[in-house]
Amino acid sequence: MMKKPIVGITMGDAAGIGPEITSKALNDDAIYEKCSPFVFGDSAVMRQIIDMCSLNLKVNSVTDIKDCQYQPGIIDVLDYKDIDIDNLKFGVVSRNCGIAAVKYTEEAGKMALDCKIDAMVSAPLNKASMRSAGYSYEGQTEILGKLSRSKNYGMILVLDNLRIMMYSTHMSLREACNKVTYEGVLKKIALSAEGLKFFESKNPLIAVSALNPHAGEGGLFGREELDLMIPAIEKAKEMGINVVGPIPADIVFAKAKNGEYDLIIAMYHDQANIAMKLLGFGSVVTLLAGLPIIRTSTGHGTAFDIAGKNIADGTNLVKAIELAAELGAKRLEYI
């Protein structure tokens, strides 16, 4: 019998929907056929959520993953006991929840780097809570980047066979435009090619989306394409990377939907996310590329407006776990 990958799932911000979607995702027995999952989090919070959602689940609180049971109907929780359950308020920014959520991410990252787990999955943390705790990270990606001492990393949005790498993420549109450089585009193309190795595609084709309307129209609507992007794309081709572009954004995503490209590099956050969420809202998950670990996450945030109301849907987290399990299983083949 082939060994199943061990997948560690971070609970996320306790005041958000992370614990709820984690409980609902692990209520799906099929998950246990694909991997051996456990949760980095707080057992008291998980029990409270399970009761609130009337789920037929038990919590196995452990201090060492050697004591995990990995059985349907039982959620194994590596328990840090760091949430004051009596004072927990759903949907409210909390310094304590921010500290705990960062800790779960750091601990999962360390275990992944030490090969104690085969993959990690992140439920969402809240950036305001994280900032109130004194952290300046943009998100969990940057936490893991610092932890692994990686310099070139980024997120790939995954929707079935459609994949998008974001050139820039959480910043203003003005800042995102200013961030476009020859070196940056070349690095992102190389990172995308590296990230596609997860999927074992043969000679995958990368398309770079244009920054400006009509790809700048020969410099009439901006010169980033002419001066920065095209030279970087040509250099990447010299390096042996199969890449085309820049292609106008209103064209490249339609072509990708039809299977013409293996991955698109989108030049800013909303260019990527509008396209993906129109094509599959609720089904998009993210994969971190450029780090020596496998890490997936949900394509949504903490949703404070619906936290603690038993209306959050765990389907997106299920997809993130399934992708982590698939890639984790491939990793085991090479060990």
XYZ file of C-alpha atoms in Angstrom:
335
model
C 0.000 0.000 0.000
C 1.412 3.371 -1.056
C 2.149 5.765 1.782
C -0.179 8.748 1.934
C 1.356 12.210 2.218
C 1.117 13.969 5.573
C -0.551 17.352 5.076
C -0.468 20.007 7.800
C -3.303 22.548 7.710
C -2.976 25.860 9.521
C -6.187 26.946 11.253
C -5.733 30.587 10.256
C -7.144 33.501 12.235
C -9.386 32.117 14.982
C -11.768 35.084 14.637
C -12.293 34.412 10.930
C -13.751 31.523 8.960
C -10.521 29.489 9.053
C -11.536 27.109 11.859
C -14.996 26.655 10.317
C -13.827 25.819 6.806
C -11.123 23.563 8.250
C -13.718 21.610 10.232
C -16.061 21.351 7.261
C -13.268 20.329 4.890
C -12.101 17.571 7.236
C -15.688 16.385 7.581
C -15.206 15.051 4.049
C -14.082 11.434 4.468
C -12.642 11.387 0.934
C -9.829 13.673 2.104
C -8.462 10.839 4.250
C -8.212 8.579 1.217
C -5.782 11.032 -0.388
C -3.670 12.163 2.548
C -3.101 12.100 6.295
C -4.209 15.564 7.451
C -3.842 17.337 10.764
C -4.349 20.914 11.976
C -1.945 23.463 13.438
C -4.215 25.361 15.803
C -6.202 25.444 19.002
C -8.339 22.473 20.059
C -10.789 24.570 22.083
C -11.558 26.730 19.053
C -12.002 23.696 16.820
C -14.359 22.040 19.318
C -16.412 25.221 19.614
C -16.763 25.429 15.829
C -17.630 21.744 15.486
C -20.401 22.178 18.063
C -21.658 25.368 16.406
C -21.845 23.640 13.022
C -23.343 20.417 14.489
C -20.668 18.297 12.829
C -20.234 14.669 13.823
C -16.534 15.076 14.526
C -14.208 14.548 17.457
C -10.986 16.414 18.198
C -7.794 14.572 19.024
C -5.551 17.116 20.747
C -1.847 16.268 20.403
C 1.489 17.855 21.216
C 3.394 15.630 18.778
C 2.164 14.537 15.345
C 3.312 10.997 16.156
C 0.077 10.803 18.163
C -2.180 11.765 15.249
C -4.758 9.144 14.267
C -5.539 10.286 10.697
C -9.009 8.772 10.780
C -12.274 10.052 9.256
C -14.486 11.547 11.940
C -11.481 12.661 13.994
C -9.645 15.960 13.538
C -6.091 15.749 14.818
C -5.014 19.131 16.195
C -1.434 19.992 17.053
C -2.605 22.111 19.956
C -0.837 25.344 20.851
C -3.490 26.374 23.396
C -2.950 30.041 22.596
C -6.514 31.313 22.118
C -8.591 32.607 25.039
C -11.802 30.876 24.014
C -13.938 32.721 26.583
C -12.999 36.083 25.092
C -12.838 35.099 21.423
C -15.026 37.376 19.289
C -15.692 36.346 15.718
C -15.215 38.972 13.039
C -13.114 41.277 15.219
C -9.463 42.224 14.714
C -7.432 40.686 17.534
C -3.755 40.980 18.395
C -3.861 37.579 20.096
C -5.396 35.916 17.035
C -2.814 37.610 14.823
C 0.074 36.283 16.912
C -1.400 32.779 16.925
C -2.073 32.714 13.177
C 1.497 33.746 12.370
C 2.779 31.085 14.769
C 0.760 28.353 13.013
C 2.216 29.417 9.660
C 5.760 29.504 11.024
C 5.450 26.118 12.739
C 3.973 24.487 9.638
C 6.706 26.020 7.503
C 9.412 24.690 9.810
C 7.960 21.180 9.700
C 7.717 21.326 5.911
C 11.320 22.522 5.628
C 12.413 19.722 7.988
C 10.459 17.187 5.866
C 8.303 16.207 8.848
C 5.259 16.883 6.675
C 4.941 16.448 2.914
C 2.861 19.559 2.266
C 1.152 22.392 4.104
C -2.181 24.114 3.493
C -3.032 27.561 4.818
C -6.429 28.722 5.976
C -6.611 32.538 5.806
C -5.159 34.916 8.356
C -6.263 38.527 8.786
C -3.723 41.159 7.794
C -5.121 43.752 10.218
C -4.825 41.290 13.107
C -1.313 40.414 11.996
C -0.358 44.101 11.859
C -1.894 44.716 15.294
C 0.419 41.983 16.580
C 3.407 43.955 15.319
C 4.146 42.063 12.097
C 4.751 43.897 8.820
C 4.386 40.949 6.439
C 2.132 41.378 3.398
C 0.769 37.894 4.065
C 1.643 34.268 4.744
C 3.703 34.033 1.562
C 6.222 36.506 2.949
C 6.354 34.697 6.304
C 7.361 31.494 4.542
C 9.756 33.317 2.235
C 11.637 34.751 5.208
C 11.562 31.437 7.051
C 13.086 29.571 4.107
C 15.470 32.435 3.250
C 14.167 32.352 -0.309
C 14.625 35.418 -2.511
C 12.523 34.655 -5.592
C 9.078 33.273 -4.827
C 5.462 33.964 -5.678
C 1.911 32.672 -5.834
C 0.394 30.676 -8.663
C -3.391 30.816 -8.830
C -4.735 27.410 -9.863
C -8.131 26.653 -11.401
C -8.092 23.157 -12.872
C -5.593 23.422 -15.769
C -5.517 27.237 -15.755
C -2.646 28.774 -13.800
C -1.726 32.402 -13.226
C 1.420 33.798 -11.622
C 1.049 37.307 -10.214
C 3.922 39.686 -10.939
C 2.908 41.800 -7.938
C 0.363 41.158 -5.200
C -0.858 43.345 -2.354
C 0.001 46.935 -3.281
C -1.638 49.923 -4.932
C -2.051 49.905 -8.704
C 0.316 52.879 -8.971
C 2.969 51.029 -6.991
C 2.418 47.874 -9.056
C 3.065 49.796 -12.288
C 6.210 51.364 -10.856
C 7.423 47.926 -9.792
C 7.689 46.625 -13.375
C 11.358 46.211 -14.352
C 13.347 44.186 -16.862
C 14.965 42.188 -14.063
C 11.637 41.654 -12.324
C 9.894 40.330 -15.426
C 12.795 37.997 -16.209
C 12.834 36.663 -12.634
C 9.073 36.092 -12.699
C 9.289 34.178 -15.981
C 12.040 31.971 -14.533
C 10.008 31.446 -11.357
C 6.940 30.491 -13.408
C 8.959 27.919 -15.323
C 10.202 26.526 -12.014
C 6.668 26.442 -10.588
C 5.340 24.521 -13.583
C 7.645 21.642 -12.653
C 5.085 20.809 -9.951
C 2.690 19.800 -12.725
C 5.180 17.793 -14.801
C 4.080 19.497 -18.024
C 6.174 18.765 -21.127
C 7.630 21.954 -22.622
C 4.972 24.163 -20.976
C 4.095 27.480 -22.629
C 4.082 30.658 -20.524
C 2.235 33.786 -21.685
C 3.072 37.209 -20.253
C 0.080 39.531 -20.003
C 0.611 43.138 -21.056
C 0.516 45.892 -18.458
C -1.071 48.592 -20.630
C -4.157 48.561 -22.907
C -3.431 46.939 -26.288
C 0.050 46.057 -24.985
C 0.954 49.740 -25.077
C 0.006 50.168 -28.769
C 3.608 50.654 -29.839
C 4.345 53.047 -26.997
C 1.235 55.238 -27.348
C -0.270 53.960 -24.081
C 2.924 53.337 -22.139
C 6.415 52.081 -22.877
C 6.740 49.304 -20.286
C 6.107 46.635 -22.918
C 8.693 48.007 -25.376
C 11.402 49.015 -22.942
C 11.131 46.396 -20.203
C 8.881 43.430 -20.907
C 9.811 42.466 -24.467
C 13.579 42.499 -23.752
C 12.990 40.301 -20.677
C 10.851 37.869 -22.671
C 13.504 37.628 -25.398
C 16.188 36.967 -22.784
C 14.043 34.220 -21.225
C 13.732 32.578 -24.631
C 17.529 32.597 -24.911
C 17.574 30.780 -21.555
C 15.440 28.015 -23.054
C 12.093 29.005 -21.541
C 9.030 28.599 -23.761
C 7.395 32.017 -23.324
C 5.373 34.464 -25.439
C 4.095 38.009 -24.958
C 3.329 40.574 -23.893
C -0.242 39.784 -24.949
C -3.127 42.217 -24.243
C -4.903 41.185 -21.048
C -8.345 41.074 -22.680
C -7.051 38.436 -25.103
C -4.592 36.345 -23.115
C -7.065 35.061 -20.522
C -9.602 34.005 -23.157
C -6.895 32.042 -24.955
C -5.715 30.473 -21.709
C -9.258 29.355 -20.932
C -9.181 27.456 -24.222
C -5.990 25.699 -23.188
C -3.472 27.587 -25.334
C -1.128 28.356 -22.418
C 0.038 26.422 -19.375
C 0.495 29.568 -17.279
C -0.098 33.313 -17.550
C 1.965 35.956 -15.795
C -0.474 38.691 -14.739
C 1.127 42.051 -14.048
C -0.885 43.023 -10.967
C -3.270 41.595 -8.383
C -6.667 42.390 -9.877
C -5.624 41.554 -13.431
C -5.162 37.991 -12.196
C -7.999 37.727 -9.720
C -10.799 39.257 -11.783
C -10.116 36.772 -14.564
C -9.835 33.775 -12.264
C -12.876 34.533 -10.160
C -15.048 35.143 -13.207
C -14.013 31.741 -14.521
C -14.338 29.854 -11.241
C -15.325 31.861 -8.193
C -14.843 29.742 -5.091
C -12.726 27.159 -6.903
C -9.421 29.028 -7.180
C -6.595 27.930 -4.888
C -3.040 29.206 -4.651
C 0.261 27.352 -4.882
C 3.491 28.878 -3.638
C 6.382 28.607 -6.098
C 10.060 29.224 -5.461
C 10.260 27.677 -1.988
C 11.656 24.226 -1.134
C 8.255 23.134 0.225
C 4.771 22.394 -1.077
C 2.247 24.933 0.159
C -1.279 25.631 -1.045
C -3.922 27.967 0.323
C -7.476 29.113 -0.199
C -8.298 31.773 -2.754
C -10.224 33.878 -0.243
C -9.697 35.743 3.015
C -10.939 35.520 6.596
C -14.452 36.782 5.715
C -15.001 38.454 9.092
C -18.532 39.422 8.021
C -19.716 35.797 8.081
C -17.376 34.333 10.718
C -19.034 32.358 13.503
C -22.367 32.060 11.682
C -22.103 28.540 10.223
C -22.481 29.781 6.653
C -18.886 29.541 5.397
C -18.251 26.938 2.688
C -15.284 24.596 3.063
C -15.197 23.530 -0.600
C -12.327 25.840 -1.543
C -10.179 24.501 1.290
C -10.995 20.953 0.168
C -9.568 21.818 -3.251
C -6.446 23.297 -1.646
C -5.976 20.127 0.422
C -6.505 17.928 -2.642
C -3.866 19.833 -4.620
C -1.432 19.646 -1.697
C -2.107 15.908 -1.380
C -1.559 15.369 -5.107
C 1.744 17.229 -5.105
C 2.767 15.695 -1.776
C 2.197 12.217 -3.196
C 4.461 13.057 -6.148
C 7.092 14.247 -3.685
C 6.979 10.892 -1.885
C 7.716 9.097 -5.156
C 11.154 10.718 -5.225
C 12.110 10.098 -1.593
